[in-house]
Structure formats: C-alpha cells, structure tokens
Coordinates of N, CA, C and O in Angstrom, one line a residue:
M952 N 10.6 28.1 -11.0 CA 11.4 27.1 -10.1 C 12.6 26.7 -9.7 O 13.2 26.1 -8.9
E953 N 13.6 27.8 -10.1 CA 14.5 27.4 -9.5 C 14.9 27.6 -8.5 O 16.2 27.9 -7.9
N954 N 14.3 28.7 -7.4 CA 14.4 28.7 -6.2 C 14.3 27.4 -5.8 O 13.8 26.8 -6.0
L955 N 15.4 27.3 -4.3 CA 15.0 26.0 -3.5 C 13.9 26.3 -2.6 O 13.9 24.9 -2.4
I956 N 13.2 27.1 -2.1 CA 12.4 27.0 -1.1 C 11.3 28.1 -1.9 O 11.3 28.8 -2.3
H957 N 10.2 27.4 -2.1 CA 8.9 28.3 -2.3 C 7.7 27.7 -0.8 O 7.2 26.7 -0.7
I958 N 7.1 29.1 -0.4 CA 6.5 28.7 0.6 C 5.0 29.6 -0.1 O 5.3 30.9 -0.4
H959 N 3.7 29.2 0.0 CA 2.6 30.1 -0.3 C 2.7 30.1 -1.9 O 2.0 31.1 -2.1
K960 N 2.7 29.5 -2.5 CA 3.0 29.8 -4.2 C 2.1 29.6 -4.9 O 1.6 28.1 -4.7
T961 N 1.5 30.2 -5.7 CA 0.7 29.3 -6.9 C 1.5 28.8 -8.5 O 2.1 29.9 -8.7
F962 N 1.7 27.8 -8.6 CA 1.8 27.3 -10.5 C 0.9 26.8 -11.0 O 0.5 26.1 -10.9
E963 N 0.8 28.1 -12.4 CA -0.3 27.7 -12.8 C 0.6 27.5 -14.2 O 1.2 28.6 -14.5
K964 N -0.3 26.5 -14.8 CA 0.8 26.2 -16.7 C 1.8 25.9 -16.7 O 2.1 26.6 -17.8
E965 N 2.7 25.7 -15.3 CA 3.8 25.6 -15.9 C 4.4 24.0 -17.0 O 3.6 22.8 -16.7
V966 N 5.2 24.1 -17.6 CA 5.4 23.0 -18.3 C 6.7 22.2 -18.1 O 7.7 23.1 -18.2
Y967 N 6.8 21.4 -17.6 CA 8.5 20.8 -17.2 C 8.1 19.3 -17.6 O 8.3 18.1 -16.6
I968 N 8.5 19.3 -18.8 CA 8.0 17.8 -19.2 C 9.8 17.1 -19.5 O 10.7 17.5 -19.9
N969 N 10.0 16.5 -19.0 CA 11.1 15.1 -18.9 C 12.2 16.3 -18.8 O 13.6 16.8 -18.8
S970 N 11.8 16.8 -17.6 CA 12.8 17.9 -16.5 C 13.0 17.4 -15.6 O 12.9 16.8 -15.0
K971 N 14.2 17.7 -15.0 CA 15.1 17.6 -13.9 C 14.9 18.5 -13.1 O 15.7 20.0 -12.9
I972 N 13.8 18.3 -11.6 CA 13.7 19.1 -10.4 C 13.8 18.7 -9.2 O 13.3 17.8 -8.8
N973 N 15.0 18.9 -8.6 CA 15.8 17.7 -7.2 C 15.7 18.9 -6.1 O 15.7 20.4 -6.3
N974 N 15.2 18.5 -5.1 CA 16.4 19.1 -3.7 C 15.6 20.3 -3.4 O 16.0 21.1 -3.1
R975 N 14.0 20.6 -4.0 CA 13.7 22.0 -3.6 C 12.3 21.4 -2.7 O 12.0 20.5 -2.2
E976 N 11.9 22.9 -2.2 CA 10.5 22.6 -1.2 C 9.8 23.1 -1.3 O 9.8 24.1 -1.7
F977 N 8.4 22.6 -1.5 CA 6.9 23.3 -1.4 C 5.9 23.3 0.0 O 5.9 22.1 0.0
D978 N 6.0 24.4 0.5 CA 5.3 24.6 1.0 C 3.8 25.7 1.1 O 4.5 26.4 0.7
G979 N 2.6 24.9 1.3 CA 1.6 25.7 1.2 C 1.8 26.1 -0.2 O 0.4 27.3 -1.0
C980 N 2.1 25.2 -1.8 CA 2.0 25.6 -2.6 C 0.6 24.8 -3.2 O 0.2 23.6 -3.5
V981 N 0.2 25.7 -4.2 CA -0.9 25.2 -5.6 C -0.1 25.6 -6.9 O 0.6 25.8 -7.0
F982 N -0.2 23.8 -7.1 CA 0.1 23.3 -8.7 C -1.0 23.2 -9.4 O -2.0 22.4 -9.3
K983 N -1.6 24.2 -10.6 CA -3.0 24.0 -11.5 C -2.6 24.3 -13.0 O -1.7 24.7 -13.5
N984 N -2.9 23.1 -13.8 CA -2.8 23.1 -15.2 C -1.3 22.6 -15.3 O -1.2 23.4 -16.3
C985 N -0.9 21.8 -14.3 CA 0.9 22.0 -14.9 C 0.8 20.6 -15.6 O 0.5 19.7 -15.2
D986 N 2.3 20.4 -16.5 CA 2.3 19.0 -17.1 C 3.9 18.8 -16.3 O 4.7 20.0 -16.8
F987 N 4.2 17.9 -15.7 CA 5.4 17.3 -15.6 C 5.6 16.0 -16.0 O 6.6 15.2 -14.9
S988 N 4.7 15.4 -16.5 CA 4.9 14.2 -16.8 C 6.8 13.7 -17.5 O 7.5 14.7 -17.7
N989 N 7.1 12.2 -16.7 CA 8.0 11.7 -17.1 C 9.5 12.9 -16.9 O 10.8 12.6 -17.2
S990 N 9.3 13.3 -15.5 CA 10.3 14.4 -14.8 C 10.4 13.5 -13.9 O 10.4 12.6 -13.4
D991 N 11.9 14.1 -13.4 CA 12.6 13.7 -12.2 C 12.2 14.3 -10.9 O 13.0 16.1 -11.4
F992 N 11.8 14.6 -10.2 CA 11.0 15.3 -8.8 C 12.1 14.4 -7.8 O 11.1 14.4 -6.7
N993 N 13.2 13.8 -7.8 CA 13.8 13.2 -6.7 C 14.3 14.0 -5.2 O 14.4 15.3 -6.2
Y994 N 13.9 13.5 -4.4 CA 14.6 14.2 -3.0 C 13.8 16.0 -3.3 O 14.6 17.0 -2.3
N995 N 12.3 16.0 -3.6 CA 12.1 17.3 -3.3 C 11.3 17.0 -1.9 O 10.7 16.0 -1.9
T996 N 10.9 17.9 -1.6 CA 9.8 17.6 -0.4 C 8.4 18.7 -0.9 O 8.5 20.0 -0.8
F997 N 7.4 18.4 -0.3 CA 5.8 18.9 -0.8 C 5.3 18.5 0.7 O 4.9 17.6 1.1
M998 N 4.7 20.1 1.0 CA 4.3 20.1 2.5 C 3.1 20.8 2.4 O 3.0 22.0 2.2
D999 N 1.8 20.2 2.8 CA 0.4 20.7 2.8 C 0.2 21.4 0.7 O 0.1 22.5 0.9
C1000 N 0.7 20.8 0.3 CA 0.8 21.0 -1.5 C -0.8 20.5 -1.9 O -1.2 19.6 -1.4
E1001 N -1.4 21.3 -3.3 CA -2.5 20.7 -3.6 C -2.0 21.1 -5.1 O -1.3 21.7 -5.9
F1002 N -2.3 19.7 -5.9 CA -1.9 19.3 -7.2 C -3.5 20.0 -7.9 O -4.4 18.3 -7.7
I1003 N -3.9 20.3 -8.7 CA -5.1 20.3 -9.1 C -4.9 20.6 -11.2 O -4.5 21.4 -11.6
N1004 N -5.4 19.8 -11.5 CA -5.7 19.1 -13.0 C -4.4 19.5 -13.5 O -3.7 19.7 -14.9
C1005 N -3.3 18.6 -12.8 CA -2.1 18.3 -13.1 C -2.0 16.9 -14.0 O -2.0 15.8 -13.5
N1006 N -0.5 17.3 -14.7 CA -0.1 15.3 -15.1 C 1.4 15.3 -14.9 O 2.1 16.0 -15.1
L1007 N 1.4 14.5 -13.9 CA 2.9 13.7 -13.4 C 2.9 12.3 -13.8 O 3.8 11.5 -13.0
S1008 N 2.4 11.9 -14.6 CA 3.2 10.5 -15.2 C 4.2 10.2 -15.5 O 4.9 10.9 -16.2
M1009 N 4.3 9.1 -14.9 CA 5.6 8.5 -15.2 C 6.7 9.3 -14.4 O 8.1 9.3 -14.5
T1010 N 6.4 10.0 -13.4 CA 7.2 11.4 -13.0 C 8.1 10.5 -11.7 O 7.4 9.6 -11.1
Q1011 N 9.5 10.7 -11.8 CA 9.7 9.9 -10.4 C 10.2 10.9 -9.0 O 10.3 11.7 -9.3
L1012 N 9.9 9.9 -8.1 CA 9.8 10.7 -6.6 C 10.6 9.9 -5.6 O 10.4 9.8 -4.4
V1013 N 11.9 9.9 -5.9 CA 12.6 8.6 -4.8 C 13.0 10.2 -4.1 O 13.8 10.5 -4.3
G1014 N 12.7 9.5 -2.6 CA 13.2 10.1 -1.6 C 12.4 11.2 -1.6 O 12.9 12.1 -0.6
T1015 N 11.7 11.5 -2.4 CA 10.7 12.5 -2.2 C 9.0 12.5 -1.1 O 9.0 11.6 -0.7
S1016 N 9.4 13.7 -0.5 CA 8.1 13.8 1.0 C 7.3 14.5 -0.2 O 7.0 15.1 0.0
L1017 N 6.3 13.9 0.5 CA 4.5 14.2 0.3 C 4.2 13.8 1.5 O 3.8 13.0 1.9
K1018 N 3.8 15.0 2.2 CA 3.1 15.2 3.6 C 2.2 16.2 3.3 O 2.2 17.3 3.7
T1019 N 0.9 15.6 3.5 CA -0.1 16.2 3.5 C -0.3 16.9 2.0 O -0.5 17.8 1.5
V1020 N -0.4 16.2 1.1 CA -0.4 16.3 0.0 C -2.1 15.8 -0.9 O -2.3 14.5 -0.9
T1021 N -2.6 16.6 -1.3 CA -3.7 16.5 -2.0 C -3.7 16.5 -4.0 O -3.2 17.1 -4.5
F1022 N -4.3 15.6 -4.4 CA -4.1 15.5 -5.8 C -5.5 14.9 -6.1 O -6.2 14.6 -6.2
K1023 N -6.1 16.8 -7.4 CA -7.2 16.8 -7.8 C -7.3 16.4 -9.2 O -7.1 17.4 -10.0
N1024 N -8.2 15.4 -9.9 CA -8.5 15.7 -11.4 C -6.9 15.2 -11.9 O -6.7 16.3 -12.9
C1025 N -6.2 14.6 -11.5 CA -4.5 14.2 -12.2 C -4.4 13.4 -12.7 O -5.0 12.3 -12.5
K1026 N -3.7 13.2 -13.2 CA -3.0 12.3 -14.5 C -2.0 12.2 -13.8 O -0.6 12.3 -13.7
L1027 N -1.6 10.5 -13.3 CA -0.2 9.8 -12.2 C -0.1 8.9 -12.8 O -0.4 7.7 -12.3
L1028 N -0.3 8.4 -14.0 CA 0.1 6.9 -14.5 C 1.7 6.6 -14.5 O 2.6 7.1 -14.2
G1029 N 1.4 5.2 -13.4 CA 3.1 4.9 -13.5 C 4.2 5.4 -12.6 O 4.8 5.1 -12.2
I1030 N 3.2 6.1 -11.5 CA 4.4 6.3 -10.3 C 4.2 5.7 -9.6 O 3.5 4.6 -8.3
L1031 N 6.0 5.7 -8.9 CA 6.2 4.7 -8.1 C 6.1 5.0 -7.0 O 7.0 5.8 -5.9
F1032 N 5.0 5.3 -5.8 CA 5.2 6.3 -4.3 C 5.9 5.8 -3.4 O 6.3 6.4 -2.3
H1033 N 6.1 4.1 -3.7 CA 6.4 3.5 -2.4 C 8.1 3.7 -2.6 O 8.6 3.7 -1.4
A1034 N 8.5 4.7 -3.4 CA 9.7 5.1 -3.5 C 10.3 6.6 -2.9 O 10.9 7.1 -2.6
C1035 N 9.3 7.0 -2.6 CA 9.0 8.1 -1.6 C 9.3 7.9 -0.2 O 9.3 6.9 -0.1
D1036 N 9.7 8.8 0.2 CA 10.0 9.1 1.8 C 9.2 8.7 2.7 O 7.4 8.9 2.5
D1037 N 9.3 7.9 3.5 CA 8.1 7.0 4.8 C 7.8 8.4 5.3 O 6.8 7.9 5.9
F1038 N 8.5 9.2 6.2 CA 8.3 9.9 7.3 C 7.1 10.9 7.0 O 6.9 11.7 6.1
L1039 N 5.8 11.2 7.8 CA 5.0 12.0 7.9 C 4.4 11.3 6.0 O 3.1 12.8 6.0
F1040 N 4.2 11.0 5.3 CA 3.9 10.5 4.0 C 2.5 10.5 3.9 O 1.7 9.6 4.6
Q1041 N 1.8 11.1 4.0 CA -0.4 11.6 3.6 C -0.6 12.1 2.3 O 0.3 13.0 1.9
V1042 N -1.3 11.2 1.5 CA -1.7 12.0 0.4 C -3.6 11.5 0.2 O -3.8 10.7 1.0
S1043 N -4.2 12.3 -1.0 CA -5.2 12.1 -0.7 C -5.8 12.4 -2.4 O -4.8 13.3 -3.0
F1044 N -6.6 11.5 -2.9 CA -6.8 11.6 -4.4 C -8.2 11.6 -5.0 O -8.9 11.2 -3.9
Q1045 N -8.5 12.6 -5.5 CA -10.2 12.5 -5.7 C -10.3 13.2 -7.7 O -9.2 13.7 -8.0
E1046 N -10.8 12.1 -8.0 CA -10.9 12.0 -9.8 C -10.0 12.1 -10.4 O -9.1 12.5 -11.2
C1047 N -9.0 11.3 -9.8 CA -7.3 10.8 -10.4 C -7.3 9.7 -11.0 O -8.3 8.7 -10.9
I1048 N -6.3 9.7 -12.0 CA -6.0 8.4 -13.0 C -4.6 7.7 -12.9 O -3.7 8.7 -12.9
L1049 N -4.9 6.6 -11.8 CA -3.4 6.3 -10.7 C -2.9 4.9 -11.5 O -2.3 4.3 -10.7
D1050 N -3.8 4.6 -12.7 CA -3.4 3.2 -13.0 C -1.7 2.9 -13.3 O -0.4 4.0 -13.3
Y1051 N -1.4 1.4 -13.1 CA -0.1 1.1 -13.2 C 0.7 2.0 -11.8 O 2.5 1.6 -12.1
S1052 N 0.2 2.3 -11.1 CA 1.5 3.0 -10.1 C 1.6 1.6 -9.4 O 0.9 1.1 -9.1
S1053 N 2.2 2.4 -8.1 CA 2.3 1.6 -7.0 C 2.3 2.1 -5.6 O 3.4 3.0 -5.4
F1054 N 1.8 1.7 -4.7 CA 2.1 1.6 -3.2 C 2.4 1.0 -2.5 O 2.2 0.4 -1.5
A1055 N 3.6 -0.1 -3.1 CA 3.7 -1.3 -2.2 C 4.1 -1.1 -0.9 O 5.6 0.1 -1.1
N1056 N 3.9 -1.1 0.2 CA 4.6 -1.5 1.6 C 4.4 0.2 2.4 O 5.7 0.4 3.1
K1057 N 4.0 1.0 1.6 CA 3.5 2.0 2.2 C 2.3 2.6 3.5 O 2.0 0.9 3.3
K1058 N 2.9 2.8 4.4 CA 2.5 3.1 5.5 C 1.1 4.1 5.0 O 1.7 5.4 5.4
M1059 N -0.6 4.0 4.7 CA -0.8 5.2 5.0 C -2.8 5.1 5.0 O -3.4 5.0 4.0
P1060 N -2.5 4.8 6.4 CA -3.8 4.7 7.0 C -4.8 5.5 6.6 O -4.2 7.2 6.5
K1061 N -6.0 5.6 6.6 CA -6.8 6.7 6.4 C -6.9 7.8 5.0 O -7.1 8.6 5.2
T1062 N -6.3 7.1 3.9 CA -6.2 7.7 2.6 C -7.5 7.7 2.3 O -8.2 6.7 2.1
T1063 N -8.0 8.8 1.5 CA -9.4 9.0 0.3 C -8.5 8.8 -0.7 O -7.9 9.6 -1.3
F1064 N -9.5 7.8 -1.6 CA -9.5 7.8 -2.6 C -10.6 8.0 -3.6 O -11.7 7.1 -3.2
N1065 N -11.1 9.3 -4.1 CA -12.7 9.3 -4.5 C -12.9 9.3 -5.8 O -12.1 10.1 -6.6
Y1066 N -13.3 8.9 -6.6 CA -13.8 8.5 -8.0 C -12.7 8.5 -8.9 O -12.3 9.5 -10.1
C1067 N -11.8 7.4 -8.4 CA -10.0 7.4 -9.1 C -10.1 5.6 -9.9 O -10.9 4.9 -9.8
S1068 N -9.4 6.4 -10.6 CA -9.1 4.6 -11.6 C -7.7 4.0 -11.1 O -6.8 5.0 -10.8
L1069 N -7.6 3.0 -10.6 CA -6.8 2.7 -9.7 C -6.6 1.1 -10.7 O -6.0 0.0 -9.8
K1070 N -6.3 1.1 -12.1 CA -5.9 -0.3 -12.8 C -4.7 -0.9 -12.7 O -3.7 -0.2 -12.2
E1071 N -4.9 -1.7 -12.0 CA -3.3 -2.3 -11.8 C -2.4 -2.3 -10.9 O -0.9 -1.8 -11.1
V1072 N -3.0 -1.5 -9.9 CA -2.2 -0.1 -9.1 C -1.8 -1.3 -7.7 O -2.1 -2.8 -7.5
S1073 N -0.7 -1.4 -7.5 CA 0.1 -2.5 -6.3 C 0.0 -2.2 -5.3 O 0.2 -0.3 -4.5
F1074 N -0.9 -3.0 -4.5 CA -0.6 -1.9 -2.7 C -0.3 -3.7 -2.1 O -0.7 -4.1 -1.1
I1075 N 0.6 -4.6 -2.5 CA 1.4 -5.1 -1.9 C 2.2 -4.6 -0.9 O 2.7 -4.0 -0.9
G1076 N 1.7 -5.5 0.8 CA 2.4 -5.1 1.8 C 2.1 -3.9 2.5 O 2.5 -2.7 3.3
T1077 N 0.9 -3.0 1.7 CA 0.6 -1.6 2.1 C -0.7 -2.0 3.3 O -1.2 -2.5 3.1
T1078 N -0.2 -0.9 4.1 CA -1.1 -0.3 5.1 C -2.2 0.9 5.0 O -1.5 2.1 4.9
L1079 N -3.5 0.2 4.8 CA -4.6 0.7 4.4 C -5.6 0.8 5.5 O -6.7 1.2 5.2
S1080 N -5.4 0.6 6.8 CA -6.3 0.5 7.5 C -7.0 2.1 7.1 O -6.7 2.9 7.5
N1081 N -8.3 2.0 7.4 CA -9.4 2.9 7.7 C -9.6 3.7 6.1 O -9.9 5.3 6.3
T1082 N -9.1 3.3 5.2 CA -9.3 4.0 4.1 C -10.7 3.8 3.2 O -10.9 3.0 3.5
V1083 N -10.7 4.9 2.8 CA -11.9 4.9 1.3 C -11.4 5.0 0.5 O -10.7 5.6 -0.4
F1084 N -12.0 3.9 -0.2 CA -11.8 3.9 -2.3 C -13.4 3.9 -2.2 O -14.1 2.8 -2.4
E1085 N -13.9 5.1 -2.6 CA -15.4 5.6 -3.3 C -15.4 6.0 -4.5 O -14.7 6.6 -5.5
N1086 N -16.1 5.2 -4.8 CA -16.4 4.7 -6.5 C -14.9 4.6 -6.8 O -14.8 5.6 -8.5
C1087 N -14.6 3.6 -7.2 CA -12.9 3.6 -7.3 C -13.1 2.3 -8.3 O -13.4 1.3 -7.9
N1088 N -12.3 2.4 -9.3 CA -11.9 1.3 -10.4 C -10.7 0.8 -9.7 O -10.1 1.4 -10.1
L1089 N -11.3 -0.5 -9.0 CA -9.8 -1.3 -8.8 C -9.5 -2.7 -10.0 O -8.6 -3.7 -9.1
E1090 N -10.1 -2.5 -11.2 CA -9.6 -3.7 -12.0 C -8.0 -4.1 -11.9 O -7.1 -3.5 -12.0
N1091 N -7.8 -5.3 -11.4 CA -6.7 -6.0 -11.4 C -5.4 -5.4 -10.8 O -4.2 -5.3 -10.6
A1092 N -6.2 -4.2 -9.4 CA -5.3 -4.0 -8.6 C -4.7 -5.2 -7.6 O -5.3 -6.0 -7.3
I1093 N -3.8 -5.2 -6.8 CA -3.0 -6.2 -6.3 C -2.8 -5.7 -5.1 O -2.1 -5.1 -4.7
F1094 N -4.1 -7.0 -4.7 CA -3.9 -6.9 -2.9 C -3.2 -7.9 -2.1 O -3.3 -9.3 -2.7
N1095 N -1.7 -8.0 -1.6 CA -1.1 -9.2 -1.3 C -0.8 -8.7 -0.2 O 0.6 -7.9 0.0
D1096 N -0.7 -9.5 1.6 CA -0.5 -9.2 2.3 C -0.6 -7.7 2.9 O -0.1 -7.1 3.3
T1097 N -1.6 -7.1 2.8 CA -2.4 -5.9 2.5 C -2.8 -5.5 4.1 O -3.5 -6.5 3.9
Q1098 N -2.7 -4.8 4.6 CA -3.4 -4.7 6.1 C -4.5 -3.5 5.6 O -4.8 -2.7 4.6
L1099 N -6.2 -4.2 5.4 CA -7.5 -4.0 5.0 C -8.6 -3.7 6.0 O -9.4 -3.7 6.0
S1100 N -7.7 -3.7 7.3 CA -8.9 -3.2 8.5 C -9.7 -2.1 8.1 O -9.0 -1.1 8.4
A1101 N -11.1 -2.3 8.2 CA -12.1 -1.1 8.0 C -12.2 -0.6 6.8 O -12.3 0.9 7.2
V1102 N -10.9 -1.2 6.2 CA -11.4 -0.4 4.6 C -13.0 -0.4 4.2 O -13.2 -1.2 4.4
D1103 N -13.0 1.0 3.5 CA -14.2 1.0 2.9 C -14.2 0.5 1.3 O -13.8 1.7 0.9
F1104 N -14.6 -0.4 1.0 CA -15.1 -0.7 -0.7 C -16.3 -0.8 -0.9 O -16.5 -1.2 -2.1
S1105 N -17.4 0.1 -0.2 CA -18.9 -0.3 -0.6 C -19.4 0.2 -2.0 O -20.0 -0.2 -2.7
S1106 N -18.5 1.1 -2.3 CA -18.7 1.9 -3.5 C -17.7 1.6 -4.8 O -17.7 2.0 -5.9
A1107 N -16.6 0.9 -4.5 CA -15.7 0.1 -5.3 C -16.3 -0.8 -6.6 O -17.6 -1.3 -5.7
Y1108 N -15.5 -1.3 -7.1 CA -15.7 -1.9 -8.2 C -14.5 -2.4 -9.0 O -13.6 -2.2 -8.9
N1109 N -14.5 -3.9 -9.4 CA -13.9 -4.9 -10.0 C -12.6 -5.0 -9.5 O -11.9 -5.2 -10.2
Y1110 N -12.7 -5.1 -8.3 CA -11.6 -5.9 -7.4 C -11.3 -7.0 -7.0 O -12.6 -7.9 -7.1
K1111 N -10.4 -8.0 -6.7 CA -10.1 -9.2 -6.7 C -9.3 -9.5 -5.5 O -8.2 -9.0 -5.3
I1112 N -9.8 -9.6 -4.0 CA -8.9 -9.6 -3.2 C -9.1 -11.1 -2.1 O -10.2 -11.5 -2.1
D1113 N -8.3 -11.6 -2.2 CA -8.2 -12.5 -1.5 C -8.1 -12.6 -0.3 O -7.3 -12.5 0.7
P1114 N -9.6 -12.6 0.5 CA -9.7 -13.3 2.1 C -8.4 -13.7 3.0 O -7.8 -13.0 4.0
E1115 N -7.7 -15.0 2.5 CA -7.0 -16.0 3.4 C -5.6 -14.9 3.2 O -4.9 -14.8 3.5
F1116 N -5.6 -14.3 2.2 CA -3.7 -13.1 2.2 C -3.4 -12.0 2.4 O -2.9 -11.1 2.4
N1117 N -4.8 -11.2 3.4 CA -4.9 -10.0 3.5 C -5.8 -9.8 4.7 O -6.7 -10.6 4.9
Q1118 N -5.1 -9.3 5.4 CA -6.3 -8.6 6.7 C -7.0 -7.6 6.5 O -6.8 -6.4 6.3
M1119 N -8.5 -8.3 7.5 CA -10.0 -7.5 6.4 C -10.8 -7.0 7.7 O -11.9 -7.3 7.4
K1120 N -10.2 -7.5 8.8 CA -11.2 -7.2 9.9 C -11.6 -5.8 9.5 O -11.5 -5.1 9.6
K1121 N -13.0 -5.9 9.6 CA -14.6 -5.2 9.5 C -14.5 -4.2 8.2 O -14.4 -3.1 8.5
A1122 N -13.6 -4.4 6.8 CA -14.0 -3.8 5.9 C -15.1 -4.3 5.6 O -16.0 -4.7 6.1
K1123 N -15.4 -3.0 4.7 CA -17.3 -3.1 4.4 C -16.9 -3.3 2.7 O -16.5 -2.8 2.2
F1124 N -18.2 -3.9 2.3 CA -18.4 -4.3 0.7 C -19.7 -4.3 0.5 O -20.6 -4.5 1.4
S1125 N -20.3 -3.7 -0.7 CA -21.1 -4.0 -1.1 C -21.7 -5.4 -1.8 O -20.9 -6.3 -1.6
R1126 N -22.8 -5.8 -1.2 CA -23.4 -7.3 -1.8 C -22.7 -7.4 -3.4 O -22.3 -8.7 -3.7
E1127 N -22.8 -6.6 -4.3 CA -22.4 -7.2 -5.5 C -20.6 -6.9 -5.7 O -20.3 -7.9 -6.6
G1128 N -19.8 -6.6 -4.9 CA -18.8 -6.8 -4.6 C -18.1 -8.2 -3.9 O -17.0 -8.2 -3.7
I1129 N -19.3 -8.6 -3.6 CA -19.1 -10.0 -2.6 C -18.3 -11.1 -4.1 O -17.2 -11.7 -3.5
F1130 N -18.5 -11.0 -5.0 CA -17.7 -12.0 -6.2 C -16.2 -11.3 -6.3 O -15.5 -12.6 -6.7
G1131 N -15.9 -10.0 -5.8 CA -14.4 -9.7 -6.3 C -13.7 -10.4 -4.6 O -12.6 -10.8 -4.9
L1132 N -14.3 -11.2 -3.6 CA -13.5 -12.0 -2.6 C -13.9 -13.4 -3.0 O -13.3 -14.2 -2.3
L1133 N -14.2 -13.8 -3.7 CA -15.0 -15.6 -3.7 C -14.5 -15.4 -5.3 O -14.5 -16.9 -5.7
E1134 N -14.0 -14.7 -6.0 CA -13.2 -15.2 -7.7 C -12.6 -16.9 -7.8 O -12.8 -17.3 -8.2
K1135 N -12.0 -16.6 -7.0 CA -10.6 -17.5 -6.5 C -11.2 -19.0 -6.5 O -10.7 -20.0 -7.1
Y1136 N -12.6 -19.2 -5.4 CA -13.0 -20.4 -5.6 C -13.7 -20.7 -7.0 O -14.8 -22.2 -6.6
D1137 N -13.9 -20.1 -7.8 CA -14.7 -20.5 -9.4 C -16.2 -21.3 -8.6 O -16.3 -22.1 -9.5
I1138 N -16.9 -20.4 -8.1 CA -18.0 -20.9 -7.7 C -19.2 -20.0 -8.7 O -18.7 -18.3 -8.8
K1139 N -20.6 -20.3 -8.6 CA -21.5 -19.5 -9.2 C -22.7 -18.9 -8.1 O -22.8 -19.5 -7.4
I1140 N -22.9 -17.7 -7.9 CA -24.3 -17.2 -7.5 C -25.3 -16.6 -7.8 O -24.7 -15.4 -8.6
E1141 N -26.1 -16.7 -7.6 CA -27.0 -16.1 -8.4 C -27.8 -15.6 -7.2 O -28.5 -16.2 -6.5

C-alpha cells in the first residue's frame, strides 16, 4: 500500500494493525480478510470499493472519503463515520458488526443495513430517509433529531425511538416493534 494511488487492485490478508496509512486513493479496490484495526486511515479516498471479512475496529477515518463503499461481514466497532468527508458519502453494510460507532449528522439516505449489529450506534441528527434496516439489532442505538422518513424497520429489533423527537413520516414497523416506539410512556400492551 505504499503507492499513493491504487486502481482495481485486490488486497488479501493484509495486516496493518496500529498503522498509519494516509492520503491514499483506492478506486475499484477489493479488500479481503484484512486487519486494519486501530489504524489511522485519515484523509484517504475509497471509491467503488468493497471490504469483505475485514476488521476495521477503532480505525480513524477523519476526512476520509467513502464513495460507494460496501462492507460485507466486517467488524467495524467504534468507527466514527461522522468524521468522514461528507462529499458523495455512500456506504452499505451486510452482516457487519458496527457496535459503538457513530453516524451523527451524516446525510446517508437510501443506505442499506442487512443483518447487522448496531448496538449503541449514534444516529443523532442523521438523515436516513428511505434506509432499510433488515434484521438489524438496534439495541440502545440513539435516534434523536433523526430524519427517518420512509425508513424500513419492519424486521429490525431492539430499537427505542421517540416519535416526538424524530421525523418518521411513512416509516415501516412490525407489530412487535411498536413497543420500541411506546416505551417512554411505560404502558402495558397485551
């Protein structure tokens, strides 16, 4: 990864734990079975890239561009996505662990989260319109001043969302999930 620009490359079983990799461009690259945990990836650009079975836990992404980046079966604990560059920010997640991460104030409509763990993730001030949370665990995830219009929560679980503090027009929920919207009222539904 010493080169500054990487186009259509596959990086497999790369290990850069506690490393510093900055100011690089990755276009159309695939990362498989890599470990980048606790690394400094600040000010990199990833465009049309895919991460498969990678560990990026606690990786720093300040000023990093994620433009159409897909994460599959990745460990992304404690990632501060809110520090990424906003320009063309577009990500999707499939079977990922994103616990303790933050998407605060990000504009990320139409994002897909499939079979992900999103425990204690911050979505404060986030725009999530038309996003899908398919079979996602949202235990203790924080939704406050979040744009949730037309978001699909129908198969998500463990969420607690206050409709008074979030825009939720046309959002979808399952019958079982309705409890996550009413919890603050301390009422019993049988």
